Amino acid sequence: MVRSLEITAVLSGIEHAHRAGLFWDPTIELSLDCFICERLGRTTVLKYGAERAVCMSGRNEQHITAARIAAYDVTVQDDRLALRSVVDFWWAPFRDAERGGQATPLSRWARLSYGCRCPHKEESSAGSVQSNLPRPQRLYCRKCGTEIAVDAEAPAIRLLV
């Protein structure tokens, strides 16, 4: 059956000089239980606009899976950069083929990518925020070292359907 997750995140306290160059990158990584390889907690990589995702089923193994980013909305307000995305994916109940646990449609964690164009060095860099890390996290420009924002709250993951 098709299930949907809503993922929301906010970066706050955006430094003025980097404000115009900070953006959410339309790539999401989720921990999903994969009915294809019948394994729990697989890292699933999704890119906005792609009709399918990639399940990283092992250290050097991967396969295509039925998941996509259905909505990707970015809001900029004052010193905040907010993201609301919806991920649709196919889910079916199963028991983990190796460890025996029962599958669930709820993701255990999400990693959201961002990019930053440094106005001082005129170069770009990338980073990510992840829902299962301690907060607050201070984000720094990888080109000039300036603190560019704060990741004060963990990205929220909510099962919609």
N, C-alpha and C. Protein backbone atom coordinates (compact mmCIF):
# COMPACT_ATOMS: atom_id res chain seq x y z
N MET A 1 0.83 -1.17 0.00
CA MET A 1 0.00 0.00 0.00
C MET A 1 0.88 1.24 0.00
N VAL A 2 0.33 2.33 -0.52
CA VAL A 2 1.09 3.58 -0.56
C VAL A 2 0.94 4.28 0.78
N ARG A 3 2.07 4.70 1.33
CA ARG A 3 2.10 5.45 2.59
C ARG A 3 2.77 6.79 2.30
N SER A 4 2.56 7.75 3.18
CA SER A 4 3.17 9.07 3.01
C SER A 4 3.73 9.56 4.34
N LEU A 5 4.90 10.17 4.26
CA LEU A 5 5.53 10.80 5.41
C LEU A 5 5.67 12.29 5.14
N GLU A 6 5.41 13.11 6.14
CA GLU A 6 5.68 14.53 6.05
C GLU A 6 6.95 14.80 6.85
N ILE A 7 7.87 15.53 6.27
CA ILE A 7 9.12 15.88 6.93
C ILE A 7 9.22 17.40 6.93
N THR A 8 9.41 17.97 8.12
CA THR A 8 9.55 19.42 8.22
C THR A 8 10.84 19.74 8.97
N ALA A 9 11.44 20.86 8.59
CA ALA A 9 12.69 21.29 9.23
C ALA A 9 12.82 22.79 9.11
N VAL A 10 13.53 23.39 10.07
CA VAL A 10 13.76 24.84 10.06
C VAL A 10 15.21 25.12 10.45
N LEU A 11 15.85 25.96 9.67
CA LEU A 11 17.14 26.53 10.05
C LEU A 11 16.86 27.97 10.48
N SER A 12 17.37 28.38 11.63
CA SER A 12 17.08 29.72 12.13
C SER A 12 18.37 30.49 12.38
N GLY A 13 18.21 31.77 12.70
CA GLY A 13 19.37 32.60 12.99
C GLY A 13 20.32 32.71 11.81
N ILE A 14 19.78 32.78 10.61
CA ILE A 14 20.63 32.80 9.41
C ILE A 14 21.44 34.09 9.36
N GLU A 15 22.73 33.94 9.21
CA GLU A 15 23.65 35.06 9.15
C GLU A 15 23.36 35.88 7.89
N HIS A 16 23.36 37.21 8.05
CA HIS A 16 22.91 38.13 7.00
C HIS A 16 23.65 37.95 5.68
N ALA A 17 24.97 37.92 5.69
CA ALA A 17 25.73 37.86 4.44
C ALA A 17 25.49 36.57 3.67
N HIS A 18 25.20 35.46 4.37
CA HIS A 18 24.99 34.18 3.70
C HIS A 18 23.51 33.90 3.39
N ARG A 19 22.61 34.77 3.82
CA ARG A 19 21.17 34.54 3.69
C ARG A 19 20.75 34.22 2.26
N ALA A 20 21.22 35.00 1.30
CA ALA A 20 20.80 34.79 -0.09
C ALA A 20 21.38 33.51 -0.68
N GLY A 21 22.47 33.00 -0.11
CA GLY A 21 23.13 31.83 -0.68
C GLY A 21 22.80 30.51 0.00
N LEU A 22 21.97 30.53 1.07
CA LEU A 22 21.64 29.31 1.79
C LEU A 22 20.35 28.72 1.23
N PHE A 23 20.35 27.43 0.93
CA PHE A 23 19.16 26.80 0.34
C PHE A 23 19.09 25.33 0.72
N TRP A 24 17.86 24.80 0.71
CA TRP A 24 17.66 23.36 0.89
C TRP A 24 17.93 22.67 -0.43
N ASP A 25 18.73 21.64 -0.41
CA ASP A 25 19.01 20.83 -1.59
C ASP A 25 17.91 19.76 -1.67
N PRO A 26 17.33 19.55 -2.83
CA PRO A 26 16.20 18.61 -2.93
C PRO A 26 16.61 17.13 -2.89
N THR A 27 17.43 16.77 -1.92
CA THR A 27 17.82 15.38 -1.69
C THR A 27 17.47 15.03 -0.26
N ILE A 28 16.80 13.91 -0.07
CA ILE A 28 16.41 13.44 1.26
C ILE A 28 16.88 12.01 1.41
N GLU A 29 17.44 11.72 2.57
CA GLU A 29 17.76 10.34 2.93
C GLU A 29 16.88 9.97 4.12
N LEU A 30 16.26 8.80 4.04
CA LEU A 30 15.38 8.32 5.10
C LEU A 30 15.77 6.91 5.49
N SER A 31 15.49 6.58 6.73
CA SER A 31 15.58 5.20 7.16
C SER A 31 14.20 4.59 6.94
N LEU A 32 14.10 3.68 5.98
CA LEU A 32 12.82 3.02 5.70
C LEU A 32 13.00 1.51 5.73
N ASP A 33 11.94 0.81 6.10
CA ASP A 33 11.93 -0.65 6.03
C ASP A 33 11.58 -1.03 4.60
N CYS A 34 12.47 -1.74 3.93
CA CYS A 34 12.33 -2.03 2.49
C CYS A 34 11.69 -3.39 2.26
N PHE A 35 10.53 -3.38 1.62
CA PHE A 35 9.83 -4.64 1.34
C PHE A 35 10.49 -5.42 0.20
N ILE A 36 11.34 -4.78 -0.59
CA ILE A 36 12.00 -5.47 -1.70
C ILE A 36 13.11 -6.37 -1.18
N CYS A 37 14.03 -5.82 -0.39
CA CYS A 37 15.11 -6.65 0.16
C CYS A 37 14.75 -7.23 1.53
N GLU A 38 13.55 -6.88 2.01
CA GLU A 38 13.03 -7.36 3.29
C GLU A 38 14.01 -7.14 4.44
N ARG A 39 14.48 -5.89 4.52
CA ARG A 39 15.39 -5.48 5.60
C ARG A 39 14.86 -4.23 6.26
N LEU A 40 15.05 -4.15 7.56
CA LEU A 40 14.61 -3.01 8.34
C LEU A 40 15.66 -1.91 8.34
N GLY A 41 15.21 -0.65 8.39
CA GLY A 41 16.10 0.49 8.59
C GLY A 41 17.10 0.73 7.48
N ARG A 42 16.71 0.54 6.24
CA ARG A 42 17.62 0.78 5.11
C ARG A 42 17.66 2.27 4.80
N THR A 43 18.83 2.79 4.50
CA THR A 43 18.94 4.18 4.05
C THR A 43 18.40 4.25 2.63
N THR A 44 17.38 5.10 2.45
CA THR A 44 16.74 5.28 1.15
C THR A 44 17.02 6.70 0.70
N VAL A 45 17.57 6.85 -0.52
CA VAL A 45 17.96 8.15 -1.05
C VAL A 45 16.93 8.59 -2.09
N LEU A 46 16.37 9.78 -1.87
CA LEU A 46 15.35 10.33 -2.76
C LEU A 46 15.81 11.67 -3.30
N LYS A 47 15.51 11.94 -4.56
CA LYS A 47 15.80 13.23 -5.17
C LYS A 47 14.50 13.78 -5.74
N TYR A 48 14.22 15.05 -5.44
CA TYR A 48 12.99 15.66 -5.92
C TYR A 48 12.94 15.63 -7.44
N GLY A 49 11.81 15.17 -7.99
CA GLY A 49 11.64 15.05 -9.42
C GLY A 49 11.85 13.64 -9.95
N ALA A 50 12.56 12.81 -9.18
CA ALA A 50 12.78 11.41 -9.59
C ALA A 50 11.54 10.58 -9.25
N GLU A 51 11.21 9.64 -10.08
CA GLU A 51 10.02 8.80 -9.89
C GLU A 51 10.27 7.58 -9.01
N ARG A 52 11.51 7.37 -8.61
CA ARG A 52 11.85 6.24 -7.75
C ARG A 52 13.07 6.62 -6.90
N ALA A 53 13.33 5.81 -5.92
CA ALA A 53 14.43 6.08 -4.99
C ALA A 53 15.42 4.92 -5.02
N VAL A 54 16.49 5.06 -4.26
CA VAL A 54 17.51 4.01 -4.18
C VAL A 54 17.60 3.54 -2.74
N CYS A 55 17.45 2.24 -2.53
CA CYS A 55 17.65 1.62 -1.23
C CYS A 55 19.10 1.17 -1.16
N MET A 56 19.80 1.67 -0.14
CA MET A 56 21.19 1.25 0.07
C MET A 56 21.11 -0.02 0.91
N SER A 57 20.99 -1.16 0.23
CA SER A 57 20.66 -2.42 0.91
C SER A 57 21.84 -3.08 1.60
N GLY A 58 23.03 -2.63 1.37
CA GLY A 58 24.21 -3.19 2.01
C GLY A 58 25.38 -2.26 1.82
N ARG A 59 26.53 -2.63 2.34
CA ARG A 59 27.70 -1.74 2.23
C ARG A 59 28.00 -1.35 0.79
N ASN A 60 27.97 -2.28 -0.12
CA ASN A 60 28.27 -1.98 -1.52
C ASN A 60 27.12 -2.39 -2.43
N GLU A 61 25.94 -2.53 -1.86
CA GLU A 61 24.79 -2.96 -2.65
C GLU A 61 23.69 -1.92 -2.58
N GLN A 62 22.95 -1.81 -3.65
CA GLN A 62 21.80 -0.92 -3.69
C GLN A 62 20.83 -1.43 -4.74
N HIS A 63 19.58 -1.00 -4.61
CA HIS A 63 18.58 -1.34 -5.61
C HIS A 63 17.53 -0.24 -5.66
N ILE A 64 16.78 -0.21 -6.74
CA ILE A 64 15.70 0.76 -6.92
C ILE A 64 14.53 0.35 -6.03
N THR A 65 13.83 1.36 -5.48
CA THR A 65 12.64 1.07 -4.68
C THR A 65 11.55 2.08 -5.01
N ALA A 66 10.33 1.74 -4.66
CA ALA A 66 9.16 2.55 -4.98
C ALA A 66 8.95 3.63 -3.93
N ALA A 67 9.57 4.79 -4.14
CA ALA A 67 9.43 5.94 -3.25
C ALA A 67 9.76 7.19 -4.05
N ARG A 68 9.13 8.31 -3.69
CA ARG A 68 9.43 9.57 -4.37
C ARG A 68 9.06 10.73 -3.48
N ILE A 69 9.67 11.88 -3.74
CA ILE A 69 9.31 13.11 -3.06
C ILE A 69 8.12 13.69 -3.81
N ALA A 70 6.95 13.68 -3.17
CA ALA A 70 5.72 14.14 -3.80
C ALA A 70 5.52 15.65 -3.66
N ALA A 71 6.06 16.24 -2.60
CA ALA A 71 5.95 17.69 -2.39
C ALA A 71 7.24 18.17 -1.75
N TYR A 72 7.65 19.38 -2.15
CA TYR A 72 8.89 19.95 -1.64
C TYR A 72 8.71 21.46 -1.60
N ASP A 73 8.36 22.01 -0.45
CA ASP A 73 8.05 23.42 -0.32
C ASP A 73 9.04 24.10 0.63
N VAL A 74 9.67 25.16 0.14
CA VAL A 74 10.64 25.92 0.93
C VAL A 74 10.06 27.30 1.20
N THR A 75 10.20 27.74 2.45
CA THR A 75 9.74 29.07 2.85
C THR A 75 10.90 29.81 3.49
N VAL A 76 11.09 31.06 3.07
CA VAL A 76 12.11 31.93 3.66
C VAL A 76 11.37 33.07 4.34
N GLN A 77 11.62 33.26 5.63
CA GLN A 77 10.97 34.33 6.36
C GLN A 77 11.96 34.88 7.38
N ASP A 78 12.27 36.16 7.25
CA ASP A 78 13.22 36.83 8.13
C ASP A 78 14.53 36.04 8.16
N ASP A 79 14.88 35.50 9.33
CA ASP A 79 16.14 34.76 9.45
C ASP A 79 15.90 33.26 9.56
N ARG A 80 14.81 32.77 8.93
CA ARG A 80 14.45 31.35 8.99
C ARG A 80 14.30 30.77 7.58
N LEU A 81 14.80 29.57 7.41
CA LEU A 81 14.66 28.83 6.17
C LEU A 81 13.94 27.52 6.52
N ALA A 82 12.68 27.39 6.08
CA ALA A 82 11.85 26.24 6.46
C ALA A 82 11.63 25.33 5.26
N LEU A 83 11.48 24.05 5.55
CA LEU A 83 11.22 23.04 4.53
C LEU A 83 10.05 22.17 4.98
N ARG A 84 9.13 21.92 4.06
CA ARG A 84 8.07 20.93 4.26
C ARG A 84 8.07 20.04 3.03
N SER A 85 8.28 18.76 3.26
CA SER A 85 8.28 17.81 2.15
C SER A 85 7.37 16.64 2.48
N VAL A 86 6.86 16.01 1.44
CA VAL A 86 6.04 14.81 1.58
C VAL A 86 6.69 13.73 0.73
N VAL A 87 6.90 12.58 1.35
CA VAL A 87 7.48 11.43 0.65
C VAL A 87 6.42 10.34 0.56
N ASP A 88 6.12 9.91 -0.66
CA ASP A 88 5.23 8.78 -0.89
C ASP A 88 6.09 7.55 -1.13
N PHE A 89 5.70 6.43 -0.53
CA PHE A 89 6.47 5.20 -0.73
C PHE A 89 5.55 4.00 -0.61
N TRP A 90 5.96 2.93 -1.26
CA TRP A 90 5.21 1.69 -1.18
C TRP A 90 5.69 0.93 0.06
N TRP A 91 4.72 0.43 0.82
CA TRP A 91 5.06 -0.32 2.02
C TRP A 91 4.18 -1.56 2.11
N ALA A 92 4.77 -2.64 2.51
CA ALA A 92 4.04 -3.88 2.77
C ALA A 92 4.63 -4.52 4.02
N PRO A 93 3.79 -5.15 4.84
CA PRO A 93 4.33 -5.77 6.06
C PRO A 93 5.24 -6.96 5.73
N PHE A 94 6.29 -7.12 6.50
CA PHE A 94 7.20 -8.26 6.34
C PHE A 94 8.01 -8.41 7.61
N ARG A 95 8.70 -9.48 7.71
CA ARG A 95 9.62 -9.75 8.80
C ARG A 95 11.03 -9.67 8.23
N ASP A 96 11.96 -8.99 8.94
CA ASP A 96 13.32 -8.81 8.45
C ASP A 96 13.94 -10.17 8.13
N ALA A 97 14.50 -10.29 6.93
CA ALA A 97 15.04 -11.56 6.44
C ALA A 97 16.26 -12.02 7.25
N GLU A 98 16.98 -11.09 7.88
CA GLU A 98 18.19 -11.47 8.61
C GLU A 98 18.02 -11.41 10.13
N ARG A 99 17.37 -10.35 10.62
CA ARG A 99 17.29 -10.15 12.07
C ARG A 99 15.92 -10.49 12.67
N GLY A 100 14.90 -10.67 11.83
CA GLY A 100 13.61 -11.12 12.31
C GLY A 100 12.65 -10.08 12.85
N GLY A 101 13.00 -8.80 12.88
CA GLY A 101 12.09 -7.77 13.38
C GLY A 101 10.94 -7.52 12.41
N GLN A 102 9.86 -6.92 12.92
CA GLN A 102 8.68 -6.63 12.10
C GLN A 102 8.79 -5.24 11.47
N ALA A 103 8.44 -5.12 10.19
CA ALA A 103 8.50 -3.86 9.46
C ALA A 103 7.45 -2.87 9.97
N THR A 104 7.80 -1.58 9.88
CA THR A 104 6.87 -0.50 10.23
C THR A 104 6.98 0.57 9.15
N PRO A 105 5.90 1.29 8.85
CA PRO A 105 5.99 2.33 7.81
C PRO A 105 6.60 3.65 8.30
N LEU A 106 6.87 3.79 9.59
CA LEU A 106 7.40 5.04 10.11
C LEU A 106 8.92 5.06 10.02
N SER A 107 9.46 6.14 9.51
CA SER A 107 10.91 6.30 9.40
C SER A 107 11.53 6.55 10.76
N ARG A 108 12.73 6.00 10.98
CA ARG A 108 13.44 6.20 12.24
C ARG A 108 14.26 7.49 12.25
N TRP A 109 14.71 7.95 11.08
CA TRP A 109 15.47 9.19 10.99
C TRP A 109 15.40 9.73 9.57
N ALA A 110 15.72 11.01 9.44
CA ALA A 110 15.80 11.66 8.12
C ALA A 110 17.05 12.53 8.08
N ARG A 111 17.66 12.59 6.92
CA ARG A 111 18.81 13.49 6.69
C ARG A 111 18.42 14.41 5.54
N LEU A 112 18.50 15.72 5.78
CA LEU A 112 18.13 16.72 4.79
C LEU A 112 19.38 17.49 4.39
N SER A 113 19.55 17.67 3.10
CA SER A 113 20.74 18.34 2.59
C SER A 113 20.48 19.83 2.37
N TYR A 114 21.53 20.61 2.56
CA TYR A 114 21.45 22.04 2.25
C TYR A 114 22.71 22.44 1.50
N GLY A 115 22.63 23.56 0.83
CA GLY A 115 23.78 24.12 0.15
C GLY A 115 23.99 25.55 0.58
N CYS A 116 25.19 26.05 0.39
CA CYS A 116 25.51 27.42 0.77
C CYS A 116 26.50 28.00 -0.24
N ARG A 117 26.15 29.13 -0.79
CA ARG A 117 27.07 29.87 -1.67
C ARG A 117 27.70 30.97 -0.80
N CYS A 118 29.00 30.86 -0.60
CA CYS A 118 29.71 31.80 0.27
C CYS A 118 29.92 33.13 -0.47
N PRO A 119 29.42 34.24 0.10
CA PRO A 119 29.61 35.53 -0.56
C PRO A 119 31.04 36.06 -0.44
N HIS A 120 31.79 35.52 0.52
CA HIS A 120 33.17 35.99 0.73
C HIS A 120 34.16 35.27 -0.18
N LYS A 121 33.99 33.98 -0.38
CA LYS A 121 34.92 33.18 -1.19
C LYS A 121 34.36 32.90 -2.58
N GLU A 122 33.06 33.21 -2.79
CA GLU A 122 32.37 32.96 -4.07
C GLU A 122 32.51 31.51 -4.51
N GLU A 123 32.33 30.62 -3.54
CA GLU A 123 32.34 29.19 -3.79
C GLU A 123 31.17 28.57 -3.05
N SER A 124 30.76 27.39 -3.50
CA SER A 124 29.64 26.69 -2.86
C SER A 124 30.12 25.51 -2.04
N SER A 125 29.32 25.17 -1.04
CA SER A 125 29.58 23.99 -0.23
C SER A 125 28.24 23.36 0.13
N ALA A 126 28.29 22.18 0.71
CA ALA A 126 27.06 21.46 1.06
C ALA A 126 27.19 20.91 2.47
N GLY A 127 26.05 20.61 3.06
CA GLY A 127 26.01 20.01 4.38
C GLY A 127 24.67 19.32 4.56
N SER A 128 24.42 18.84 5.76
CA SER A 128 23.14 18.19 6.02
C SER A 128 22.78 18.32 7.49
N VAL A 129 21.50 18.17 7.76
CA VAL A 129 20.98 18.08 9.12
C VAL A 129 20.29 16.74 9.23
N GLN A 130 20.31 16.17 10.41
CA GLN A 130 19.77 14.83 10.60
C GLN A 130 18.92 14.80 11.86
N SER A 131 17.79 14.10 11.79
CA SER A 131 16.82 14.12 12.88
C SER A 131 17.31 13.43 14.15
N ASN A 132 18.26 12.52 14.07
CA ASN A 132 18.67 11.76 15.25
C ASN A 132 20.00 12.24 15.85
N LEU A 133 20.29 13.52 15.70
CA LEU A 133 21.49 14.10 16.30
C LEU A 133 21.10 15.07 17.41
N PRO A 134 21.98 15.30 18.39
CA PRO A 134 21.64 16.24 19.47
C PRO A 134 21.49 17.67 18.94
N ARG A 135 20.69 18.45 19.63
CA ARG A 135 20.44 19.83 19.27
C ARG A 135 20.83 20.74 20.43
N PRO A 136 21.12 22.02 20.17
CA PRO A 136 21.19 22.65 18.85
C PRO A 136 22.50 22.32 18.13
N GLN A 137 22.44 22.37 16.82
CA GLN A 137 23.62 22.20 15.97
C GLN A 137 23.90 23.55 15.31
N ARG A 138 25.10 24.01 15.39
CA ARG A 138 25.47 25.24 14.71
C ARG A 138 26.05 24.86 13.35
N LEU A 139 25.61 25.56 12.31
CA LEU A 139 26.05 25.27 10.96
C LEU A 139 27.04 26.34 10.52
N TYR A 140 28.14 25.90 9.92
CA TYR A 140 29.20 26.81 9.51
C TYR A 140 29.43 26.72 8.02
N CYS A 141 29.78 27.85 7.41
CA CYS A 141 30.16 27.87 6.00
C CYS A 141 31.49 27.11 5.88
N ARG A 142 31.53 26.16 5.01
CA ARG A 142 32.74 25.35 4.86
C ARG A 142 33.82 26.06 4.05
N LYS A 143 33.51 27.22 3.53
CA LYS A 143 34.49 27.97 2.75
C LYS A 143 35.16 29.07 3.58
N CYS A 144 34.38 29.79 4.42
CA CYS A 144 34.97 30.90 5.18
C CYS A 144 34.92 30.68 6.69
N GLY A 145 34.21 29.67 7.16
CA GLY A 145 34.15 29.36 8.58
C GLY A 145 33.13 30.14 9.39
N THR A 146 32.36 31.01 8.76
CA THR A 146 31.35 31.81 9.46
C THR A 146 30.18 30.92 9.89
N GLU A 147 29.66 31.17 11.11
CA GLU A 147 28.44 30.49 11.52
C GLU A 147 27.30 31.05 10.68
N ILE A 148 26.61 30.18 9.94
CA ILE A 148 25.59 30.66 9.00
C ILE A 148 24.16 30.44 9.49
N ALA A 149 23.93 29.49 10.40
CA ALA A 149 22.58 29.22 10.88
C ALA A 149 22.66 28.28 12.08
N VAL A 150 21.48 28.07 12.70
CA VAL A 150 21.36 27.14 13.81
C VAL A 150 20.27 26.14 13.48
N ASP A 151 20.56 24.89 13.69
CA ASP A 151 19.58 23.81 13.56
C ASP A 151 19.13 23.50 14.99
N ALA A 152 18.12 24.26 15.46
CA ALA A 152 17.71 24.20 16.86
C ALA A 152 16.76 23.05 17.17
N GLU A 153 15.95 22.66 16.19
CA GLU A 153 14.98 21.58 16.40
C GLU A 153 15.21 20.48 15.39
N ALA A 154 15.09 19.25 15.83
CA ALA A 154 15.26 18.12 14.92
C ALA A 154 14.19 18.13 13.85
N PRO A 155 14.53 17.76 12.61
CA PRO A 155 13.50 17.63 11.59
C PRO A 155 12.41 16.67 12.09
N ALA A 156 11.16 17.05 11.89
CA ALA A 156 10.03 16.26 12.34
C ALA A 156 9.59 15.30 11.23
N ILE A 157 9.26 14.07 11.60
CA ILE A 157 8.78 13.06 10.66
C ILE A 157 7.41 12.61 11.15
N ARG A 158 6.42 12.72 10.28
CA ARG A 158 5.05 12.36 10.66
C ARG A 158 4.43 11.49 9.59
N LEU A 159 3.87 10.36 9.98
CA LEU A 159 3.17 9.46 9.07
C LEU A 159 1.82 10.05 8.74
N LEU A 160 1.54 10.27 7.43
CA LEU A 160 0.28 10.88 7.02
C LEU A 160 -0.79 9.85 6.69
N VAL A 161 -0.44 8.84 5.94
CA VAL A 161 -1.43 7.84 5.50
C VAL A 161 -0.97 6.47 5.88
